Coordinates of C-alpha atoms in Angstrom, one line a residue:
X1 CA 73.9 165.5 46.1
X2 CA 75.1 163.1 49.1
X3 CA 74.3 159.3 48.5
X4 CA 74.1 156.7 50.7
X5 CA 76.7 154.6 50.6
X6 CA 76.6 151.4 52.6
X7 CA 79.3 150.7 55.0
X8 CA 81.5 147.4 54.7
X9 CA 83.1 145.3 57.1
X10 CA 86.1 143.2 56.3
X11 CA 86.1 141.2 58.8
X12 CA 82.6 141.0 59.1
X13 CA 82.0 139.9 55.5
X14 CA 85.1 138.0 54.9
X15 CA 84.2 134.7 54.6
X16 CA 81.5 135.7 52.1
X17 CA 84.0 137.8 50.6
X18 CA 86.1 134.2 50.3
X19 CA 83.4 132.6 48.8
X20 CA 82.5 134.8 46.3
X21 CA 86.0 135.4 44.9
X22 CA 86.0 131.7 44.5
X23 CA 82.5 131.3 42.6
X24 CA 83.5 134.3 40.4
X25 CA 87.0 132.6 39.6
X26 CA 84.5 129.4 38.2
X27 CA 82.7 131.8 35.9
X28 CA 86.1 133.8 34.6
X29 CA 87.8 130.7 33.8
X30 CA 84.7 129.5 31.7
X31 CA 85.3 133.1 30.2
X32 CA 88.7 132.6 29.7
X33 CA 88.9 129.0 27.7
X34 CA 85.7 130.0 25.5
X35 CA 86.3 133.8 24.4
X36 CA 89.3 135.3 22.2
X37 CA 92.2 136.8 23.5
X38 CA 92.0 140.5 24.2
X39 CA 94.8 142.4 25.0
X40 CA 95.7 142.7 29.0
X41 CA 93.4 139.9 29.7
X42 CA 90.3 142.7 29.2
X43 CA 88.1 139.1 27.7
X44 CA 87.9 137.8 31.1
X45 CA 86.7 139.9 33.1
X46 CA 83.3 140.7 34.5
X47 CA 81.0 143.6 34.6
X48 CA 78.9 145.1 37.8
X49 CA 74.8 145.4 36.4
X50 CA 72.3 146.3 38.3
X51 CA 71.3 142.8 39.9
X52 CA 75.1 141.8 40.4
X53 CA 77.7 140.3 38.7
X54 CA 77.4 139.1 34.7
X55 CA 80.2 137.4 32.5
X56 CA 78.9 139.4 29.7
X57 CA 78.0 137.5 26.4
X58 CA 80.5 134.2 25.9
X59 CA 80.2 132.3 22.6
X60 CA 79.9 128.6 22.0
X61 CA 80.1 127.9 18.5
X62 CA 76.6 128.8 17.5
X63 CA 75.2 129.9 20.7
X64 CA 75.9 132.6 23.3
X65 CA 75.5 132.2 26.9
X66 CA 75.5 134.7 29.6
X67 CA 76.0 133.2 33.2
X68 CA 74.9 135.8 36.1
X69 CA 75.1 136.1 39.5
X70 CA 72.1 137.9 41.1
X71 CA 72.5 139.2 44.4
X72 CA 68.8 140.1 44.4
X73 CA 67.4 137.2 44.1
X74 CA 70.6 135.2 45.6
X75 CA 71.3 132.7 42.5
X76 CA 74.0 132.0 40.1
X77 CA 72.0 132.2 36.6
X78 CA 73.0 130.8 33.1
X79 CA 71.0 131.8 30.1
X80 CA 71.4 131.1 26.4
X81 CA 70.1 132.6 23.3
X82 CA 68.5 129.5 22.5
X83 CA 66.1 130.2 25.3
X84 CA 67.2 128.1 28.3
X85 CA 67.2 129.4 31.8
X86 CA 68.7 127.3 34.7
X87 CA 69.1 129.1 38.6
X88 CA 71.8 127.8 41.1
X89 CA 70.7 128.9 44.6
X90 CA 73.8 130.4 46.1
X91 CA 72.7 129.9 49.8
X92 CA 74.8 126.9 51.4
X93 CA 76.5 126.5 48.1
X94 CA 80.0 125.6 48.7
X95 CA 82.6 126.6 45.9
X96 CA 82.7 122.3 44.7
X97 CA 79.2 122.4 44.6
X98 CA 79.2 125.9 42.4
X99 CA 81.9 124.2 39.9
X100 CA 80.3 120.8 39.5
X101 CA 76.5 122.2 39.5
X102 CA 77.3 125.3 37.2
X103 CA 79.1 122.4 34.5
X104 CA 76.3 120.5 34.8
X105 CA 73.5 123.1 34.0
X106 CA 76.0 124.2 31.0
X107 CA 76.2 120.4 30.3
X108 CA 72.6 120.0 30.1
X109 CA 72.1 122.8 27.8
X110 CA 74.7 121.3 25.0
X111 CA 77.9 123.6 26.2
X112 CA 80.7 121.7 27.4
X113 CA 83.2 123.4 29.5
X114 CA 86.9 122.5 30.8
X115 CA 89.3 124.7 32.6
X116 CA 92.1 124.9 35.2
X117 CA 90.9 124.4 38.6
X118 CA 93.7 126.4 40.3
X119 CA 92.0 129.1 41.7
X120 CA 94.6 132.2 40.3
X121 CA 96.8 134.6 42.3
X122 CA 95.8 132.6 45.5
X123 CA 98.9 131.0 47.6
X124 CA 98.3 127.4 48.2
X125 CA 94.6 127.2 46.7
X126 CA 91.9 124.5 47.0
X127 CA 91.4 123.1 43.8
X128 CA 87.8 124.6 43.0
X129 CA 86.3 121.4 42.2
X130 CA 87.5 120.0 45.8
X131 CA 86.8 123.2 47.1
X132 CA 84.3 122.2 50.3
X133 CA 85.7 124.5 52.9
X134 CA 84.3 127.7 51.7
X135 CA 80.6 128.0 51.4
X136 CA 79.5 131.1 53.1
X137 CA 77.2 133.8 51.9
X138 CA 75.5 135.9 53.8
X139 CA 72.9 138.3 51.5
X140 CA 73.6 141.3 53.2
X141 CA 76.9 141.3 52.7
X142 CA 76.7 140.5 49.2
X143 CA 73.7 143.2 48.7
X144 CA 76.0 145.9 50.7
X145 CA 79.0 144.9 48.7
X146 CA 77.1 145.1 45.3
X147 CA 75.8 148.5 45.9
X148 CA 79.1 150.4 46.8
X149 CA 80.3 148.0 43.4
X150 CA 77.7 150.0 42.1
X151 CA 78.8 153.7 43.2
X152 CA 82.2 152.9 42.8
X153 CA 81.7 152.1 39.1
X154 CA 79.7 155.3 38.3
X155 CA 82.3 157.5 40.0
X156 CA 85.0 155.8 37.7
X157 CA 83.1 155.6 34.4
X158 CA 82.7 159.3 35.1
X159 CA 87.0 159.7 35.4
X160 CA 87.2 157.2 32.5
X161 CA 84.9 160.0 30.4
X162 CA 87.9 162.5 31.0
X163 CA 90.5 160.3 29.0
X164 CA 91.0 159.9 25.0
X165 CA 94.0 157.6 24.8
X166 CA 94.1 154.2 25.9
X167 CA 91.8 153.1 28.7
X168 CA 90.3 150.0 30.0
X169 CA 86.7 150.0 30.3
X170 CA 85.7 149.5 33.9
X171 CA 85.5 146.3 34.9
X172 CA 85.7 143.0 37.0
X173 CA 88.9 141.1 37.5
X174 CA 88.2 137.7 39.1
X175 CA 91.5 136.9 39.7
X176 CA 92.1 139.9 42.6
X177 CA 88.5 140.1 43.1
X178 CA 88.7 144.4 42.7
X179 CA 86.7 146.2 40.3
X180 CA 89.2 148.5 38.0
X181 CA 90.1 151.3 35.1
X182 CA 93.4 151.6 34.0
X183 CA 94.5 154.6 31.4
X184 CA 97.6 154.1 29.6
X185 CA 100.3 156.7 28.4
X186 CA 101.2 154.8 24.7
X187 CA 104.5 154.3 25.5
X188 CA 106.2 150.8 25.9
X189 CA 107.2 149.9 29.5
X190 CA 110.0 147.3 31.2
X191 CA 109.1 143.8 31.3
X192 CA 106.7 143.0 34.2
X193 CA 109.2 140.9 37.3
X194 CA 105.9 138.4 37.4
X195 CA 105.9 136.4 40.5
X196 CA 102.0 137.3 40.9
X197 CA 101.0 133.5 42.8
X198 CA 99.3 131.1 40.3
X199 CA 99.2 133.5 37.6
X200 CA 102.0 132.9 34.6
X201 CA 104.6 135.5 34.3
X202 CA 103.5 136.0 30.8
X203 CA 100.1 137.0 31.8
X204 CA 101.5 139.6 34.0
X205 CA 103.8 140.8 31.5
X206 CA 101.3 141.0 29.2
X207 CA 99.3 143.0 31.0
X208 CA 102.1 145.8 31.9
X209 CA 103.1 146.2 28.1
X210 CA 102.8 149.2 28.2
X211 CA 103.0 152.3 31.1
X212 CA 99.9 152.7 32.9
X213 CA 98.4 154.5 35.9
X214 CA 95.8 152.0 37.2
X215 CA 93.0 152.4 39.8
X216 CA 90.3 150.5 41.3
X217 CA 88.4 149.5 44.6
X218 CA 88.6 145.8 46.6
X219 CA 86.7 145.0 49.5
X220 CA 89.8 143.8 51.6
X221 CA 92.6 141.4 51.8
X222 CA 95.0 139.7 53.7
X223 CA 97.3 143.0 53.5
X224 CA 95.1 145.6 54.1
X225 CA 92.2 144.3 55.7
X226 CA 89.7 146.8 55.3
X227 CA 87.7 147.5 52.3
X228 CA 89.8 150.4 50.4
X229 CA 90.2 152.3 46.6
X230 CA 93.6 151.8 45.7
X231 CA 95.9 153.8 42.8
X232 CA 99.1 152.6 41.2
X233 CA 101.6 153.3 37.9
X234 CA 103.8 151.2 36.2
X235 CA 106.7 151.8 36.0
X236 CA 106.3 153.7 39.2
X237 CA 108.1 157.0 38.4
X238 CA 110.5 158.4 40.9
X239 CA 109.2 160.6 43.1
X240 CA 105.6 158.9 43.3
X241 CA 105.4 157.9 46.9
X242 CA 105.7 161.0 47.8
X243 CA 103.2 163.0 45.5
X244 CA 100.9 164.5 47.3
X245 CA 97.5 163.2 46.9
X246 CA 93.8 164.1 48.1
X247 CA 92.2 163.3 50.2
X248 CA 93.7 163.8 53.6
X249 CA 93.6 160.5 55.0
X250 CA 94.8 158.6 51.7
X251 CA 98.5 157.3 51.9
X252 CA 101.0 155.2 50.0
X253 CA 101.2 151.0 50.9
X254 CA 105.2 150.6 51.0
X255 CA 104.8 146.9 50.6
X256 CA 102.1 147.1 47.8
X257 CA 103.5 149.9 46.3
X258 CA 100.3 152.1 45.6
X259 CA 98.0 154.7 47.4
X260 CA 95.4 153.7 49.5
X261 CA 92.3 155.3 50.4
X262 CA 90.3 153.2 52.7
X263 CA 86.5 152.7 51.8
X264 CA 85.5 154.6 54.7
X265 CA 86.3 158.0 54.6
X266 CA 84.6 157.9 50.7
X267 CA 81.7 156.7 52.4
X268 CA 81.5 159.1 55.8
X269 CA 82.2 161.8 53.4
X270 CA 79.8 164.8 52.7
X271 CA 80.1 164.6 49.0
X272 CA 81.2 160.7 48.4
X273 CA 81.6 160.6 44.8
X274 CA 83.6 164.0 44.8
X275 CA 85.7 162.3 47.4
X276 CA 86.9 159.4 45.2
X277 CA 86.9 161.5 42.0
X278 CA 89.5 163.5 44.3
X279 CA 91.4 160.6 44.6
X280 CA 91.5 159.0 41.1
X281 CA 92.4 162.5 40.0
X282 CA 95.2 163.8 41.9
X283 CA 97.1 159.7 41.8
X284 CA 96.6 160.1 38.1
X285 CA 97.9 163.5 37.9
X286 CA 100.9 162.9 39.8
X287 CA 101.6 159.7 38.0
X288 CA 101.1 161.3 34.4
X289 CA 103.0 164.4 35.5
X290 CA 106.0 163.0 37.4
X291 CA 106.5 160.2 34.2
X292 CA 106.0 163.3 31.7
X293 CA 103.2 161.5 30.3
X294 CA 101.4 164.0 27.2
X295 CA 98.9 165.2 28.8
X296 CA 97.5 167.2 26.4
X297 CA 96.8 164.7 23.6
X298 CA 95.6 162.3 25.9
X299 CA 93.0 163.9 28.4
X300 CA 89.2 165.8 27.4
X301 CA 89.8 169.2 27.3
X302 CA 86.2 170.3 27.2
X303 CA 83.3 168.3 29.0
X304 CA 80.0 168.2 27.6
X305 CA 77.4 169.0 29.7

């Protein structure tokens, strides 16, 4: 059954877009200094829920905290299992006033917080706590963004389902700003070259441990400026590039190195979801099969109904 999906504008939404990769940098760094390592940096990220964004559960010594941003009711939220609520309006909230009014709210309820405020894989970043420049957010393009979030995660939770070895969950990196799944073959890959800006080369190496074929969705950049799923594998096997891939209109980035499929034509299509699951499919297949991944041990033979 069609769906409506909501359109996006890049350049429409792209200061809000800004902002909110900024505000959600605040939150993952909280994340970061206060949870245990997990392996490829999976304890950072965020999760996509019905109202918005959520860091999930984060531990304090002996109390948990959950900090939320609703894009429903338009405010950043902080609650703890001791009970106390506090709500940030996120209207005319510039990315300084996010950092210094979310530590204070966390102050106030006996959590004390310090992290980096070098905003990651940024060039040339604002600090977050000087951050005054960026303070847009327009609600409709958080609400539109948030839904196709939203459908985007359903259609890859549903490719996840098909997978039995190694896989991310689906999830929300802060530091790109793209929501993600990444299945991995169980073999060891080359070191990682790094060089992602702001982001130690260790992280990145980390992450690319082992061979993976990795898609995900981002609502637009500085190098392709257009809200667009995107599909990658590393090591990128020979031959990749030129796999071919459905649908029609998707093609590989030569400068990022991975197939794009802009937002769009998933959300003109007749059948969306079958669009995308197209497209997560057939980058996977020709990644596992052109890297002689196992196949057979790895992926659900037989769905249940």
């Amino acid at each position: 059954m069609k769906t409506s999906w909501p359109s996006l504008s890049f350049a429409e939404a792209k200061e809000t877009y800004q902002t909110l990769h900024l505000w959600t940098q605040i939150v993952g760094k909280i994340k970061l200094v206060k949870m245990p390592w997990v392996n490829h940096s999976w304890h950072v990220t965020m999760l996509v829920t019905p109202t918005g964004l959520s860091s999930g559960t984060i531990v304090d010594g002996d109390t948990s905290f959950q900090i939320d941003f609703d894009f429903l009711q338009h405010q950043l939220q902080l609650k703890t299992s001791n009970g106390q609520f506090h709500a940030i309006s996120l209207e005319k909230l510039s990315v300084s006033g996010c950092y210094h009014s979310l530590l204070q709210v966390l102050a106030d309820c006996n959590i004390e917080v310090q992290i980096n405020t070098t905003p990651n894989e940024l060039v040339d970043p604002i600090p977050l706590h000087q951050d005054e420049e960026h303070d847009t957010y327009n609600p409709q393009h958080a609400a539109a963004l948030h839904k196709a979030l939203l459908l985007s995660q359903a259609v890859m939770q549903d490719f996840r389902a098909r997978f039995i070895g190694k896989s991310s969950p689906v999830h929300f990196f802060w530091g790109s700003f793209d929501l993600a799944v990444t299945r991995f073959s169980g073999r060891e890959a080359p070191k990682h070259p790094g060089g992602v800006p702001n982001l130690p080369d260790w992280v990145a190496q980390e992450a690319y441990s082992h061979e993976v074929s990795s898609c995900g969705f981002w609502p637009g950049n500085d190098a392709v400026p257009f809200p667009a799923f995107y599909a990658y594998a590393y090591p990128e096997p020979d031959g990749y590039k030129e796999a071919a891939v459905q649908p029609a209109e998707a093609y590989y980035h030569q400068e990022m190195r991975e197939f794009i499929l802009p937002y769009e034509v998933v959300q003109q299509a007749e059948n969306p979801s079958a669009a995308l699951m197209a497209f997560l499919e057939s980058t996977y297949t020709a990644a596992a099969d052109l890297a002689r991944w196992d196949r057979n041990s790895l992926e659900v033979t037989q769905f249940q109904p």
